[in-house]
Amino acid sequence: MSQDNQVLQTVLDNTFTTFDRVLTTQKPDLKSQEIGIVKFIGQGIARVAGLPAVKSEEVVQFRGNGMGMVFNLDPDEVGIILLDKSEHLKAGCEVRRTGRVLDVPVGKTLLGRVVDPLGRPLDNRGSVRVSQRRAAEREAPGIMDRAPVTVPLQTGLKVVDALIPIGRGQRELILGDRASGKSAIALDTIINQKDKDVLCVYCAIGQRSSSVAKLIADLQKYGAMDYSLVVVAAGEEPPGLQFIAPYAATAMAEYFMEQGRDVLIIYDDLTAHARAYRELSLLLRRPPGREAFPGDIFYIHSRLLERSTHLNAEKGGGSLTALPMIDTESQHISAYIPTNLISITDGQIYLSPTLFQKGVIPAVDVGKSVSRVGGKTQLPAYRAVAGDLRLSYSQFEELEVFSRFGTRLDEATRKTLERGRRVREVLKQNQYEPMPVAEQIAVLLAVTSGVFDDLAIENIAAAEKAVAKAVTEQLPQVCKSIQSGEKLNEADFTAIVNVAKNAIVNITPLAL
């Protein structure tokens, strides 16, 4: 026998010896696997038989790797909400258990990305590489794990920061009719977080893809995508994907909160979320209640928003601030879903279509808006300058309505009306132009001190820019004190007023 044949024979002998040893020692680990059969496929739901041990909210897998989540556990069948397109599914298809609850990817690599609620990328930038996954549904932090809300979240909008302040860890509802500027407030708030060490998560639920694409383009234009994550469940997606979207986005945001970071999450909007849940519930034959919504509609939103909080130092001290949005119909603020969310949240910002049509933008109705927490977090300079502004502005709006019925006004009433109109003009603000805190304080102090009283209404905007620029250039130390949260003394206020007066010298006064 040649040497080559001997080598080959040795290799074969060793190989077969190894096979024999493995076959004698290896004991197969048999596992049972439940496979169900689809009995019915509907618009976004499926009814499946043959999964006796499946658990509530467990993820199941359909043919073609389509995903679903167990929603109903009935005696003879299981109701499942579909998380993928269902055109290829039909009765008789197999359904397999996965043995896990719905989870989502979390981590720093998500920042700057656009993903769907399952963490799949939508921005054509490749797969999202993460090392951790977390359950989309999680318990809210306990009372003992929470700390008071003490730090302000600056939106850059004068009317909000001065009159309806928001704190980090607060839940502030934004509500109003369609196209009244709700998303614009949220977008400006995200843009204003640049260089403020606040991460942002924007959750679009049931929105048109074109609207979401425009918002993402705006975030990129103003450099906000670097610290933002966008979670999208568009209107053409299955209702199940729209339903899980806010829970998935919150799980992604909680990861950063538990790392000690401050996070802002925006739900745009929970009206679409409630409708998606109603659709799924009715298709799965859950009993309808008021306005055909299921009886637990309050619970699904409260368990979502309770996850937003400020954690104590032992838990890292991070915060999650929520700005949920709701559409009202014909200014009907006392409808079912709006009143539910008003009672869950820590205040609301109400946008009036009437103000919007008059050109008062942002169209915040100060009288119907409130912040039940943020006032305690407001910077001391705001409290000194705008402490009585909310009340006086509301009184001005009432006085303006009644003054239309009479032609003869006393001098004090006329001055109150003129001052109020200038305050309203100052509170107007263009989109994409968030204003730093020091400039807001300077302008508000100028208008409340009467510096703008002699100016024509159409010149207020120019005067505002002049004052903001002058104070920034001439009083840098005062601006720094305001930003750091120090209390201003009388000399600081006097200096700001004097600079404001000098700044508007060349602006045309009101014609007598």
Tab-separated table of N, CA and C in Angstrom, residues 29 62 97 100 166-167 176 188 208 267 275 335 363 367 379 381 395 422 436 491:
chain	number	residue	atom	x	y	z
A	29	ASP	N	-31.931	16.206	22.517
A	29	ASP	CA	-32.762	16.972	23.448
A	29	ASP	C	-34.044	17.355	22.724
A	62	PHE	N	-45.656	34.059	11.756
A	62	PHE	CA	-46.446	33.524	10.652
A	62	PHE	C	-45.524	33.108	9.511
A	97	ARG	N	-45.148	29.573	17.936
A	97	ARG	CA	-44.814	30.352	19.130
A	97	ARG	C	-43.325	30.709	19.122
A	100	ARG	N	-41.387	34.428	23.613
A	100	ARG	CA	-40.907	35.688	24.183
A	100	ARG	C	-41.959	36.774	23.995
A	166	ILE	N	-42.591	73.923	31.583
A	166	ILE	CA	-42.526	72.460	31.638
A	166	ILE	C	-41.239	72.061	32.359
A	167	GLY	N	-41.323	71.071	33.227
A	167	GLY	CA	-40.148	70.572	33.939
A	167	GLY	C	-39.699	69.229	33.381
A	176	GLY	N	-55.496	70.361	20.539
A	176	GLY	CA	-56.101	71.383	19.701
A	176	GLY	C	-56.622	70.749	18.439
A	188	ASP	N	-40.205	72.603	17.441
A	188	ASP	CA	-39.386	73.695	17.980
A	188	ASP	C	-38.743	73.302	19.307
A	208	ARG	N	-49.298	60.711	8.046
A	208	ARG	CA	-48.967	60.517	6.636
A	208	ARG	C	-47.453	60.447	6.476
A	267	TYR	N	-45.341	62.038	21.581
A	267	TYR	CA	-46.274	61.092	20.970
A	267	TYR	C	-47.196	61.870	20.027
A	275	ARG	N	-57.596	55.254	18.269
A	275	ARG	CA	-58.423	54.712	17.182
A	275	ARG	C	-57.909	53.357	16.717
A	335	ALA	N	-64.315	66.218	25.124
A	335	ALA	CA	-64.625	64.910	24.545
A	335	ALA	C	-63.969	63.796	25.362
A	363	ALA	N	-50.513	79.489	18.611
A	363	ALA	CA	-51.892	79.845	18.966
A	363	ALA	C	-52.279	79.279	20.328
A	367	GLY	N	-55.643	81.050	28.748
A	367	GLY	CA	-56.685	80.835	29.752
A	367	GLY	C	-57.035	79.381	29.953
A	379	LEU	N	-37.072	79.019	36.107
A	379	LEU	CA	-35.920	79.803	36.551
A	379	LEU	C	-36.389	81.030	37.323
A	381	ALA	N	-35.581	84.076	37.317
A	381	ALA	CA	-35.789	85.290	36.517
A	381	ALA	C	-37.176	85.304	35.892
A	395	GLN	N	-56.751	88.534	31.920
A	395	GLN	CA	-57.681	89.641	32.173
A	395	GLN	C	-57.787	90.556	30.953
A	422	ARG	N	-49.612	94.673	23.123
A	422	ARG	CA	-48.163	94.587	22.910
A	422	ARG	C	-47.590	93.306	23.514
A	436	PRO	N	-33.316	81.974	23.137
A	436	PRO	CA	-32.612	81.676	24.389
A	436	PRO	C	-33.285	82.324	25.597
A	491	ALA	N	-30.764	96.048	40.466
A	491	ALA	CA	-29.821	96.692	39.541
A	491	ALA	C	-29.797	95.984	38.196
